Amino acid sequence: MTDAAATPPEETYSYLGPAGTFTEAALKQVPAASGKHWRAVNNVGEALADVTSGRSTAAMIAIENSVDGGVSATQDALATVPGLRIVGEYLVPVNFVLVARPGTALADVRVVNAHPVAYAQSRGWLERELPDHGHIPATSNVAAAASLFEGSPADAAVAPPGITDHLDVDVLARDIGDNPRAVTRFVLVSRSRELPEPTGADKTSLIVELPDDEPGALLAMLEQFSTRGVNLSLIQSRPIGDALGRYRFVVDIDGHAADERVADALLGLRRTSPNVIFLGSYPRADQREVAYHSKYDDGIFIEARDWLRGLLSGEPE
C-alpha cells in the first residue's frame, strides 16, 4: 500500500479497522484496491462519510452474516445516506480464536473482550468453557485483542485467527465459533452511478417503504416480484423511526436491473411505493447463475411491449 500523502483521494479505500479485521480480508479481494491507500475507520458511518465526502473512492462494509442475518447499522445507514451504490459483494469465512496476554492460562480468564457480533457467534463455546465469564464489547475484533495491552480489565479477547500476525498474544483456544460454516457478506460501496454489466449471476439490492400500514400492503409489495418470477434472497424489516409501526424493507433480489423481469418489477415498485431506494446491481460473490422459469425470459417481456405498441399505433396484427 502506498503513502496517503502521495495518493490522490480517488485512490483511497475505507474499511473497518484496524489492520487484521475481516473487513480488511474482504477488501483484499478487490483487484482495483490493490496497491492503493487503505484507510482504517472506526464504524460504518465514518466509512460512508469518507465516500460521500470524496475522501475515499469506496468503502468496504459488512451487510449480512449467515448466522445473525442483516447488519442493522449498515442497513440503516444505506437507507439514510443518499447517493450511495453497491458495486460489488464479497464473502469471508468467519471463525475466531481466544487470545490473551502472554503467560495467561484459560483457567485465569474471568472477563472477555469481544465485538458484539463475534461474541454472539462464539457465545456457546464461551458459556460452555468459561461459564462464569463477563463480556466487554469492543468496536472491532482486532480492537478487542489490542485492548488487552491498553489497560482493559479483560483477561482475554475473541479475535480473528490471523491476529498473531499483528499482536504478541497467546492463543488459548482455536475454532471457538459456534458455526464452522459462518460467512459474512461484505459490500463495496461507492458514489458511482455506472452499473456493472449483467453477468447472468447478479444481485440487486433495494430499500422499499410500504405505501400504507394496512392489511395486504406487504403482500402487494411481494407480488411485484412473484408475478415476474423474481426471487428474493433477503428481506428484512427495519423501523423508519418516525412513528411506531412504520417500517422499511431491505430487499436483495436475484438478477440485474437490466434484466427485463427485474426492470418490470422495479417499475411496479416505483408505481406503488412512496420511496424506493436503488442500491445497485452487481455480480454475486458466489458466481451462481440465477435460475428462473423460461416464461420470464427477456424476450417474453419485449414481445409483450412490442404487441402493445402495435395495438396503440394501429399496426396490423
PDB file of C-alpha atoms in Angstrom, residues 9-158:
ATOM      1  CA  PRO A   9      -8.285  10.783  -2.737  1.00  0.00           C
ATOM      2  CA  GLU A  10      -9.909   8.765  -5.510  1.00  0.00           C
ATOM      3  CA  GLU A  11      -7.331   6.047  -4.882  1.00  0.00           C
ATOM      4  CA  THR A  12      -8.273   5.579  -1.218  1.00  0.00           C
ATOM      5  CA  TYR A  13     -10.441   2.744   0.157  1.00  0.00           C
ATOM      6  CA  SER A  14     -12.003   2.813   3.613  1.00  0.00           C
ATOM      7  CA  TYR A  15     -12.636  -0.234   5.795  1.00  0.00           C
ATOM      8  CA  LEU A  16     -13.405  -1.061   9.406  1.00  0.00           C
ATOM      9  CA  GLY A  17     -10.013  -1.233  11.070  1.00  0.00           C
ATOM     10  CA  PRO A  18      -7.503  -1.688  12.410  1.00  0.00           C
ATOM     11  CA  ALA A  19      -5.475  -3.975  10.159  1.00  0.00           C
ATOM     12  CA  GLY A  20      -6.341  -7.638  10.517  1.00  0.00           C
ATOM     13  CA  THR A  21     -10.145  -7.367  10.600  1.00  0.00           C
ATOM     14  CA  PHE A  22     -12.467  -9.482   8.484  1.00  0.00           C
ATOM     15  CA  THR A  23     -13.374  -6.275   6.641  1.00  0.00           C
ATOM     16  CA  GLU A  24      -9.755  -5.889   5.583  1.00  0.00           C
ATOM     17  CA  ALA A  25      -9.826  -9.506   4.402  1.00  0.00           C
ATOM     18  CA  ALA A  26     -12.822  -8.637   2.217  1.00  0.00           C
ATOM     19  CA  LEU A  27     -11.066  -5.571   0.793  1.00  0.00           C
ATOM     20  CA  LYS A  28      -8.112  -7.761  -0.177  1.00  0.00           C
ATOM     21  CA  GLN A  29     -10.474  -9.474  -2.643  1.00  0.00           C
ATOM     22  CA  VAL A  30     -10.936  -6.242  -4.654  1.00  0.00           C
ATOM     23  CA  PRO A  31      -8.420  -6.124  -7.538  1.00  0.00           C
ATOM     24  CA  ALA A  32      -8.885  -2.361  -8.052  1.00  0.00           C
ATOM     25  CA  ALA A  33      -7.889  -1.696  -4.427  1.00  0.00           C
ATOM     26  CA  SER A  34      -4.551  -3.483  -4.716  1.00  0.00           C
ATOM     27  CA  GLY A  35      -1.657  -1.099  -4.270  1.00  0.00           C
ATOM     28  CA  LYS A  36      -3.899   1.805  -3.259  1.00  0.00           C
ATOM     29  CA  HIS A  37      -4.109   3.565   0.088  1.00  0.00           C
ATOM     30  CA  TRP A  38      -6.409   1.842   2.603  1.00  0.00           C
ATOM     31  CA  ARG A  39      -7.915   3.984   5.329  1.00  0.00           C
ATOM     32  CA  ALA A  40      -8.934   2.226   8.562  1.00  0.00           C
ATOM     33  CA  VAL A  41     -12.049   3.719  10.182  1.00  0.00           C
ATOM     34  CA  ASN A  42     -13.948   3.074  13.400  1.00  0.00           C
ATOM     35  CA  ASN A  43     -17.501   2.433  12.206  1.00  0.00           C
ATOM     36  CA  VAL A  44     -19.862   2.185   9.232  1.00  0.00           C
ATOM     37  CA  GLY A  45     -20.900   5.838   9.478  1.00  0.00           C
ATOM     38  CA  GLU A  46     -17.309   7.019   9.177  1.00  0.00           C
ATOM     39  CA  ALA A  47     -16.688   4.696   6.229  1.00  0.00           C
ATOM     40  CA  LEU A  48     -19.706   6.011   4.317  1.00  0.00           C
ATOM     41  CA  ALA A  49     -18.861   9.611   5.226  1.00  0.00           C
ATOM     42  CA  ASP A  50     -15.478   9.050   3.595  1.00  0.00           C
ATOM     43  CA  VAL A  51     -17.256   8.078   0.377  1.00  0.00           C
ATOM     44  CA  THR A  52     -19.846  10.870   0.350  1.00  0.00           C
ATOM     45  CA  SER A  53     -17.208  13.500   1.124  1.00  0.00           C
ATOM     46  CA  GLY A  54     -14.871  12.224  -1.596  1.00  0.00           C
ATOM     47  CA  ARG A  55     -12.149  11.280   0.878  1.00  0.00           C
ATOM     48  CA  SER A  56     -12.383   7.691  -0.414  1.00  0.00           C
ATOM     49  CA  THR A  57     -13.432   6.246  -3.722  1.00  0.00           C
ATOM     50  CA  ALA A  58     -15.204   3.340  -1.996  1.00  0.00           C
ATOM     51  CA  ALA A  59     -15.742   1.694   1.381  1.00  0.00           C
ATOM     52  CA  MET A  60     -15.976  -1.965   2.359  1.00  0.00           C
ATOM     53  CA  ILE A  61     -18.712  -2.658   4.915  1.00  0.00           C
ATOM     54  CA  ALA A  62     -20.358  -5.762   6.371  1.00  0.00           C
ATOM     55  CA  ILE A  63     -24.011  -6.123   5.418  1.00  0.00           C
ATOM     56  CA  GLU A  64     -25.080  -9.677   6.270  1.00  0.00           C
ATOM     57  CA  ASN A  65     -23.960 -12.687   8.272  1.00  0.00           C
ATOM     58  CA  SER A  66     -25.075 -16.253   7.675  1.00  0.00           C
ATOM     59  CA  VAL A  67     -25.683 -16.707  11.414  1.00  0.00           C
ATOM     60  CA  ASP A  68     -27.083 -13.360  12.596  1.00  0.00           C
ATOM     61  CA  GLY A  69     -28.689 -12.076   9.389  1.00  0.00           C
ATOM     62  CA  GLY A  70     -28.524  -8.481   8.212  1.00  0.00           C
ATOM     63  CA  VAL A  71     -26.243  -5.938   9.873  1.00  0.00           C
ATOM     64  CA  SER A  72     -28.764  -3.348  11.065  1.00  0.00           C
ATOM     65  CA  ALA A  73     -26.255  -0.480  11.368  1.00  0.00           C
ATOM     66  CA  THR A  74     -25.289  -0.907   7.714  1.00  0.00           C
ATOM     67  CA  GLN A  75     -28.872  -1.273   6.510  1.00  0.00           C
ATOM     68  CA  ASP A  76     -29.986   1.850   8.363  1.00  0.00           C
ATOM     69  CA  ALA A  77     -27.019   3.850   7.073  1.00  0.00           C
ATOM     70  CA  LEU A  78     -27.688   2.868   3.462  1.00  0.00           C
ATOM     71  CA  ALA A  79     -31.332   3.890   3.910  1.00  0.00           C
ATOM     72  CA  THR A  80     -30.478   7.367   5.182  1.00  0.00           C
ATOM     73  CA  VAL A  81     -27.244   8.372   3.415  1.00  0.00           C
ATOM     74  CA  PRO A  82     -28.105   9.462  -0.155  1.00  0.00           C
ATOM     75  CA  GLY A  83     -26.046   8.940  -3.281  1.00  0.00           C
ATOM     76  CA  LEU A  84     -24.508   5.553  -2.473  1.00  0.00           C
ATOM     77  CA  ARG A  85     -24.341   2.467  -4.664  1.00  0.00           C
ATOM     78  CA  ILE A  86     -23.197  -1.079  -4.021  1.00  0.00           C
ATOM     79  CA  VAL A  87     -20.728  -2.047  -6.747  1.00  0.00           C
ATOM     80  CA  GLY A  88     -19.654  -5.493  -5.536  1.00  0.00           C
ATOM     81  CA  GLU A  89     -20.078  -8.119  -2.841  1.00  0.00           C
ATOM     82  CA  TYR A  90     -17.507 -10.360  -1.175  1.00  0.00           C
ATOM     83  CA  LEU A  91     -17.760 -13.357   1.155  1.00  0.00           C
ATOM     84  CA  VAL A  92     -15.380 -14.038   4.040  1.00  0.00           C
ATOM     85  CA  PRO A  93     -15.495 -17.252   6.124  1.00  0.00           C
ATOM     86  CA  VAL A  94     -15.637 -16.340   9.795  1.00  0.00           C
ATOM     87  CA  ASN A  95     -14.101 -18.118  12.742  1.00  0.00           C
ATOM     88  CA  PHE A  96     -12.423 -16.986  15.925  1.00  0.00           C
ATOM     89  CA  VAL A  97      -9.659 -17.670  18.404  1.00  0.00           C
ATOM     90  CA  LEU A  98      -9.482 -16.783  22.087  1.00  0.00           C
ATOM     91  CA  VAL A  99      -6.305 -14.846  22.831  1.00  0.00           C
ATOM     92  CA  ALA A 100      -4.683 -13.365  25.910  1.00  0.00           C
ATOM     93  CA  ARG A 101      -1.566 -11.584  27.100  1.00  0.00           C
ATOM     94  CA  PRO A 102       1.475 -13.896  27.172  1.00  0.00           C
ATOM     95  CA  GLY A 103       1.503 -16.076  30.269  1.00  0.00           C
ATOM     96  CA  THR A 104      -2.268 -16.138  30.746  1.00  0.00           C
ATOM     97  CA  ALA A 105      -3.922 -19.549  31.072  1.00  0.00           C
ATOM     98  CA  LEU A 106      -7.505 -20.393  30.127  1.00  0.00           C
ATOM     99  CA  ALA A 107      -8.270 -21.000  33.790  1.00  0.00           C
ATOM    100  CA  ASP A 108      -7.281 -17.377  34.543  1.00  0.00           C
ATOM    101  CA  VAL A 109      -9.919 -15.889  32.238  1.00  0.00           C
ATOM    102  CA  ARG A 110     -12.790 -14.112  34.004  1.00  0.00           C
ATOM    103  CA  VAL A 111     -13.644 -11.295  31.567  1.00  0.00           C
ATOM    104  CA  VAL A 112     -13.651 -11.486  27.760  1.00  0.00           C
ATOM    105  CA  ASN A 113     -13.464  -8.547  25.360  1.00  0.00           C
ATOM    106  CA  ALA A 114     -15.272  -9.148  22.056  1.00  0.00           C
ATOM    107  CA  HIS A 115     -17.125  -7.356  19.285  1.00  0.00           C
ATOM    108  CA  PRO A 116     -20.866  -7.985  19.825  1.00  0.00           C
ATOM    109  CA  VAL A 117     -21.223  -9.988  16.608  1.00  0.00           C
ATOM    110  CA  ALA A 118     -18.157 -12.104  17.383  1.00  0.00           C
ATOM    111  CA  TYR A 119     -19.433 -12.622  20.905  1.00  0.00           C
ATOM    112  CA  ALA A 120     -22.823 -13.789  19.632  1.00  0.00           C
ATOM    113  CA  GLN A 121     -21.159 -16.239  17.258  1.00  0.00           C
ATOM    114  CA  SER A 122     -18.868 -17.748  19.910  1.00  0.00           C
ATOM    115  CA  ARG A 123     -21.174 -17.485  22.907  1.00  0.00           C
ATOM    116  CA  GLY A 124     -21.940 -21.209  23.007  1.00  0.00           C
ATOM    117  CA  TRP A 125     -18.263 -22.094  23.320  1.00  0.00           C
ATOM    118  CA  LEU A 126     -17.622 -19.347  25.873  1.00  0.00           C
ATOM    119  CA  GLU A 127     -20.563 -20.356  28.062  1.00  0.00           C
ATOM    120  CA  ARG A 128     -19.507 -23.975  27.898  1.00  0.00           C
ATOM    121  CA  GLU A 129     -15.786 -23.468  28.598  1.00  0.00           C
ATOM    122  CA  LEU A 130     -15.995 -20.260  30.686  1.00  0.00           C
ATOM    123  CA  PRO A 131     -19.456 -20.438  32.303  1.00  0.00           C
ATOM    124  CA  ASP A 132     -18.801 -17.551  34.723  1.00  0.00           C
ATOM    125  CA  HIS A 133     -17.180 -15.126  32.301  1.00  0.00           C
ATOM    126  CA  GLY A 134     -18.136 -11.475  31.822  1.00  0.00           C
ATOM    127  CA  HIS A 135     -18.242  -9.664  28.481  1.00  0.00           C
ATOM    128  CA  ILE A 136     -16.917  -6.232  27.475  1.00  0.00           C
ATOM    129  CA  PRO A 137     -17.986  -5.063  23.979  1.00  0.00           C
ATOM    130  CA  ALA A 138     -15.309  -3.931  21.524  1.00  0.00           C
ATOM    131  CA  THR A 139     -15.521  -1.792  18.382  1.00  0.00           C
ATOM    132  CA  SER A 140     -13.867  -4.465  16.221  1.00  0.00           C
ATOM    133  CA  ASN A 141     -12.392  -7.942  16.543  1.00  0.00           C
ATOM    134  CA  VAL A 142      -8.834  -6.624  16.327  1.00  0.00           C
ATOM    135  CA  ALA A 143      -9.579  -3.808  18.775  1.00  0.00           C
ATOM    136  CA  ALA A 144     -10.752  -6.441  21.261  1.00  0.00           C
ATOM    137  CA  ALA A 145      -7.318  -8.065  21.237  1.00  0.00           C
ATOM    138  CA  ALA A 146      -5.462  -4.732  21.194  1.00  0.00           C
ATOM    139  CA  SER A 147      -7.356  -3.628  24.297  1.00  0.00           C
ATOM    140  CA  LEU A 148      -5.538  -6.285  26.296  1.00  0.00           C
ATOM    141  CA  PHE A 149      -2.437  -4.069  26.074  1.00  0.00           C
ATOM    142  CA  GLU A 150      -4.309  -0.790  26.641  1.00  0.00           C
ATOM    143  CA  GLY A 151      -5.448  -1.159  30.217  1.00  0.00           C
ATOM    144  CA  SER A 152      -8.593  -3.198  29.593  1.00  0.00           C
ATOM    145  CA  PRO A 153      -9.859  -5.183  32.584  1.00  0.00           C
ATOM    146  CA  ALA A 154     -10.448  -8.118  30.232  1.00  0.00           C
ATOM    147  CA  ASP A 155      -8.283 -11.214  30.620  1.00  0.00           C
ATOM    148  CA  ALA A 156      -8.837 -12.493  27.072  1.00  0.00           C
ATOM    149  CA  ALA A 157     -10.350 -11.482  23.744  1.00  0.00           C
ATOM    150  CA  VAL A 158     -12.210 -13.069  20.875  1.00  0.00           C
TER     151      VAL A 158
END
